[in-house]
GROMACS .gro file of C-alpha atoms in nm:
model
  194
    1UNK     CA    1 -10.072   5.218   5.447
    2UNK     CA    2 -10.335   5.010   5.658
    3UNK     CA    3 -10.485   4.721   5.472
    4UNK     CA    4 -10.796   4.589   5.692
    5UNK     CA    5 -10.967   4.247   5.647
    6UNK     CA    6 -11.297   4.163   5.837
    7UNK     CA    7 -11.352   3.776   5.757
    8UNK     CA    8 -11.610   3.723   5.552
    9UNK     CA    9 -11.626   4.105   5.425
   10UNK     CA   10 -11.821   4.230   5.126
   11UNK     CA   11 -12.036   4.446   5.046
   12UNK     CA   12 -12.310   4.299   5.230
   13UNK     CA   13 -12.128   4.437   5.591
   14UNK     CA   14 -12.038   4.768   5.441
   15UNK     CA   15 -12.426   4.804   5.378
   16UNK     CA   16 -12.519   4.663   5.695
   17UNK     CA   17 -12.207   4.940   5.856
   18UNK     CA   18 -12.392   5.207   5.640
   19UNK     CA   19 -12.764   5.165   5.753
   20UNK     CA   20 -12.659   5.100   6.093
   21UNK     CA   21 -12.412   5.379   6.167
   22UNK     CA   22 -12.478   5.584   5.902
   23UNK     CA   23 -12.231   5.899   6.041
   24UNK     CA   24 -11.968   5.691   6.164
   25UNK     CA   25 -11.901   5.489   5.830
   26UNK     CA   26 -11.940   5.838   5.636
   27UNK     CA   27 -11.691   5.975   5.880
   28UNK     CA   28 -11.458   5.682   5.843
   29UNK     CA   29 -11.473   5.604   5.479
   30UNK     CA   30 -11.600   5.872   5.258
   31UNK     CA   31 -11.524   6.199   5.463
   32UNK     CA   32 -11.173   6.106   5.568
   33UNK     CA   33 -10.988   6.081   5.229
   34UNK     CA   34 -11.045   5.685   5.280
   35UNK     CA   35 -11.003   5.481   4.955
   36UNK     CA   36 -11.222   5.208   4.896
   37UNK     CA   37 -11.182   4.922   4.673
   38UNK     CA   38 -11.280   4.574   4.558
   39UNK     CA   39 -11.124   4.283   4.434
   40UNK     CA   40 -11.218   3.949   4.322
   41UNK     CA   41 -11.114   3.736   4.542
   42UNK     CA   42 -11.308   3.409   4.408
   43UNK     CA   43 -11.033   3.100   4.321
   44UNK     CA   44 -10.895   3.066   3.960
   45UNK     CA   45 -11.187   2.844   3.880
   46UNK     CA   46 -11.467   3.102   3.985
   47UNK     CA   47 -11.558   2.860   4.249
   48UNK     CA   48 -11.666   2.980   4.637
   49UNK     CA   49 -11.304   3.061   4.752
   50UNK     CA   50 -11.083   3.001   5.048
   51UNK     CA   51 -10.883   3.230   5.284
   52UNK     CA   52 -10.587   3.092   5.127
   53UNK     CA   53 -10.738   3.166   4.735
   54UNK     CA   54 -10.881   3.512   4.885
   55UNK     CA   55 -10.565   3.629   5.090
   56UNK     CA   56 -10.317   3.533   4.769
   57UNK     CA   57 -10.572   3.778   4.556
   58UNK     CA   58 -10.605   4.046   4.810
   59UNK     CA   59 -10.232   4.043   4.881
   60UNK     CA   60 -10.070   3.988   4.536
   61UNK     CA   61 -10.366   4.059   4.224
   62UNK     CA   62 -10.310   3.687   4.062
   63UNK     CA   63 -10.632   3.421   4.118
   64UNK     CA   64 -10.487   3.077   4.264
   65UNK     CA   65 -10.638   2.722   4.360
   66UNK     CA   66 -10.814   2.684   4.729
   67UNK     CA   67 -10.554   2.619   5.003
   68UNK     CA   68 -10.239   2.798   4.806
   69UNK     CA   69 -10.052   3.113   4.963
   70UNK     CA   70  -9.870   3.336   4.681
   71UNK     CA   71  -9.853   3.079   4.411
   72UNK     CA   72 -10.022   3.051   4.060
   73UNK     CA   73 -10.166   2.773   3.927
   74UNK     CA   74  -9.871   2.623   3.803
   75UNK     CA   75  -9.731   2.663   4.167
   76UNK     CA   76  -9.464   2.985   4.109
   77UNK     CA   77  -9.417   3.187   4.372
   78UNK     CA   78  -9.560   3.569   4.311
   79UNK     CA   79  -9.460   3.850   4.461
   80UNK     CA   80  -9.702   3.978   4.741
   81UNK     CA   81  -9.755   4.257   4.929
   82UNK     CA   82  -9.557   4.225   5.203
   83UNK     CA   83  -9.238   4.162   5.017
   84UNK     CA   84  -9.305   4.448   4.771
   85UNK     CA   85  -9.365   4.686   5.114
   86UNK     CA   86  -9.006   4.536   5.223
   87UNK     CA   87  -8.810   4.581   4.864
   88UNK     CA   88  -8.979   4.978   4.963
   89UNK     CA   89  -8.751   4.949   5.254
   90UNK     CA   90  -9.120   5.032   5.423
   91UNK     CA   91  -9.184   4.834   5.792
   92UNK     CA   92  -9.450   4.629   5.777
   93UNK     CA   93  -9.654   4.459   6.055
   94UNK     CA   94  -9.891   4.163   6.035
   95UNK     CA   95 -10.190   4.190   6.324
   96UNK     CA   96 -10.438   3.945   6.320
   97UNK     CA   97 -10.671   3.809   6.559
   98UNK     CA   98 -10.640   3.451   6.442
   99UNK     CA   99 -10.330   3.280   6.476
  100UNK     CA  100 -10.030   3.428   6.289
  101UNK     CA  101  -9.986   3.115   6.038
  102UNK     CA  102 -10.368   3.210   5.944
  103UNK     CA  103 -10.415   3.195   5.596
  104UNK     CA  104 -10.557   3.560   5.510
  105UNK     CA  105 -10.240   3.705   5.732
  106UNK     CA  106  -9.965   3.456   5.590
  107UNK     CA  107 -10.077   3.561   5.234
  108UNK     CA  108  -9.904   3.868   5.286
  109UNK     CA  109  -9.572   3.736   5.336
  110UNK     CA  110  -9.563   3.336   5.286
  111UNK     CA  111  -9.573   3.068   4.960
  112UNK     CA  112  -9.661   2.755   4.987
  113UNK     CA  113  -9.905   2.522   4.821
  114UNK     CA  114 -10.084   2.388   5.166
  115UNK     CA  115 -10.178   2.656   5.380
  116UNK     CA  116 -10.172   2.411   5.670
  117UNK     CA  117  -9.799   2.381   5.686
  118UNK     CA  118  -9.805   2.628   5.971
  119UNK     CA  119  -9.433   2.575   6.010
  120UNK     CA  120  -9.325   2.660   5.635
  121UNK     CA  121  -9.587   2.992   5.685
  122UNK     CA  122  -9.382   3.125   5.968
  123UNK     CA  123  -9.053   3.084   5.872
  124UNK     CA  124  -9.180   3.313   5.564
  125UNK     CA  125  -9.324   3.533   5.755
  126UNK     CA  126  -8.997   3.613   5.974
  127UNK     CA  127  -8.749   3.514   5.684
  128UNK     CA  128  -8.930   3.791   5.488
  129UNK     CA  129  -8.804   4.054   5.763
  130UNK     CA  130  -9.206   4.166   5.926
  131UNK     CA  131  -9.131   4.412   6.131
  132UNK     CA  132  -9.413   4.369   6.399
  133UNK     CA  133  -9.582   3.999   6.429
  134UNK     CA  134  -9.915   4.009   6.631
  135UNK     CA  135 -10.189   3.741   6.692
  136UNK     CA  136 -10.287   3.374   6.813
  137UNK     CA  137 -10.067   3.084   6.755
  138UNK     CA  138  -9.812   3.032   7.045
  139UNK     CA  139  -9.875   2.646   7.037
  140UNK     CA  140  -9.656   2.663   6.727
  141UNK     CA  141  -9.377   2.850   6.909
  142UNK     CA  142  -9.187   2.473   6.989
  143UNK     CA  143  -9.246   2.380   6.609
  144UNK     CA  144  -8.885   2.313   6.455
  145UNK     CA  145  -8.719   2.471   6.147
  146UNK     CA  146  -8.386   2.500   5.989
  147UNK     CA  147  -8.189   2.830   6.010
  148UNK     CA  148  -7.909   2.929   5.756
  149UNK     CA  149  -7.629   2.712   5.931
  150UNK     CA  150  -7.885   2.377   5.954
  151UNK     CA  151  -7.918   2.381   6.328
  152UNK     CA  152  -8.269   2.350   6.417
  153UNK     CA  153  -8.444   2.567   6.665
  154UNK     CA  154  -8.810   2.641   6.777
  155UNK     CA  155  -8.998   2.873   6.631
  156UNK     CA  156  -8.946   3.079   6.900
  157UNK     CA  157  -8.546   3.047   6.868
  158UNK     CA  158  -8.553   3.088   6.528
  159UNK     CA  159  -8.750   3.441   6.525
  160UNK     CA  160  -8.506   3.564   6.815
  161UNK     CA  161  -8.205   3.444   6.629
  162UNK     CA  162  -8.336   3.679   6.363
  163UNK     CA  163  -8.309   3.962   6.567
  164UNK     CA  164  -8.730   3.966   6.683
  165UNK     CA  165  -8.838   3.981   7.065
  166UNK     CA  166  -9.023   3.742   7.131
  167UNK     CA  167  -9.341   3.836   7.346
  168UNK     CA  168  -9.655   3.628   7.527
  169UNK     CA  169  -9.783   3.878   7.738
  170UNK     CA  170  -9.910   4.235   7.719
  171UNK     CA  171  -9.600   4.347   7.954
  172UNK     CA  172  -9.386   4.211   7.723
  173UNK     CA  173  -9.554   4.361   7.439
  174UNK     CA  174  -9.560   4.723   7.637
  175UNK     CA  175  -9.197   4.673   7.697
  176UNK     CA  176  -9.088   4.704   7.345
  177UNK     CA  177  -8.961   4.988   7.245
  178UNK     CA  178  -8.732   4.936   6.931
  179UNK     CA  179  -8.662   4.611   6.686
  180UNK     CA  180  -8.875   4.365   6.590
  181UNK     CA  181  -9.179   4.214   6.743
  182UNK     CA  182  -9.306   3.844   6.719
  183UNK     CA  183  -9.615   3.910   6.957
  184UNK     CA  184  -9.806   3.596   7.006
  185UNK     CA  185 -10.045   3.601   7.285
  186UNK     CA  186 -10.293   3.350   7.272
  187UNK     CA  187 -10.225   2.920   7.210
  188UNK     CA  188 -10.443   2.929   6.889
  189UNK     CA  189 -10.731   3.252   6.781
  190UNK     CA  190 -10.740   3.586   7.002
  191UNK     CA  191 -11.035   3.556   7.223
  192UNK     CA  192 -11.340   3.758   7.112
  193UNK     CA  193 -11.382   4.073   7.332
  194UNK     CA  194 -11.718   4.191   7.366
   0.00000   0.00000   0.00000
């Protein structure tokens, strides 16, 4: 299963996709066996959502407040994606071209109730097993968590402690043929390639 997000997607781009390449979005959606969908992704108060709000509904079906990742209202933790693909003993990669502690990403594998707590987001995200971790974000790599035993390490010591290679580069990435991946190439956001 591939699960796509463009930011700000609705129907509004796949009408703008369809009048401007007509064939190729036939060819890719409708031709192809694709499945389309839609979900509401607006906060539990109907209000103009988050990514936070919008990533929690896309990645686990339950409506939450602005700035919470896989939590209701009352601030449970629900079960999302991600961990459902892992209880499938199914891999599961997060790609993104933001940073990996991005909201719409971390909604697939984190809980918290303040997106921003970049640190708590990525020790979900490799706690939670991800097979393949790709995107922005390496300015977080010297963040500090707890492991199991209480010894703190980096970010970066923590995901190889787990058992992930930990890659900056493209070589690095290339050289990877097995395990797990914690790819981050970029300090913050992937660069936009024209």
């Amino acid at each position: 299963i591939i699960f796509l997000i463009g930011d700000g997607m609705g129907y509004g781009a796949l009408d703008v996709a369809r009048q401007e390449r007509p064939v190729l979005y036939m060819d890719t959606i409708a031709n192809k066996g694709g499945i389309t969908g839609s979900v509401a992704t607006t906060n539990l108060y109907g209000e103009v959502t988050d990514s936070a709000a919008a990533g929690t509904a896309l990645a686990t079906g339950y409506l939450t407040k602005n700035t919470v990742l896989g939590l209701t209202e009352n601030l449970e933790p629900v079960m999302n994606l991600g961990e459902y693909m892992k209880q499938l003993d199914k891999k599961l990669g997060l790609v993104t071209t933001t940073t990996m502690v991005d909201a719409t990403p971390a909604a697939f594998a984190a809980h918290t109730n303040v997106r921003g707590n970049f640190t708590a987001v990525a020790k979900d995200i490799l706690a939670l097993g991800v097979d393949v971790v790709q995107g922005g974000g390496r300015s977080y790599r010297s963040e500090t968590v707890q492991d199991a035993t209480g010894k703190t390490l980096t970010l970066a010591e923590y995901a190889q402690s787990l058992g992930y290679t930990y890659a900056t580069t493209t070589a690095q990435m290339e050289a990877v043929i097995s395990g797990k991946l914690w790819g981050i190439y970029q300090d913050e956001n992937m660069p936009w390639v024209s």
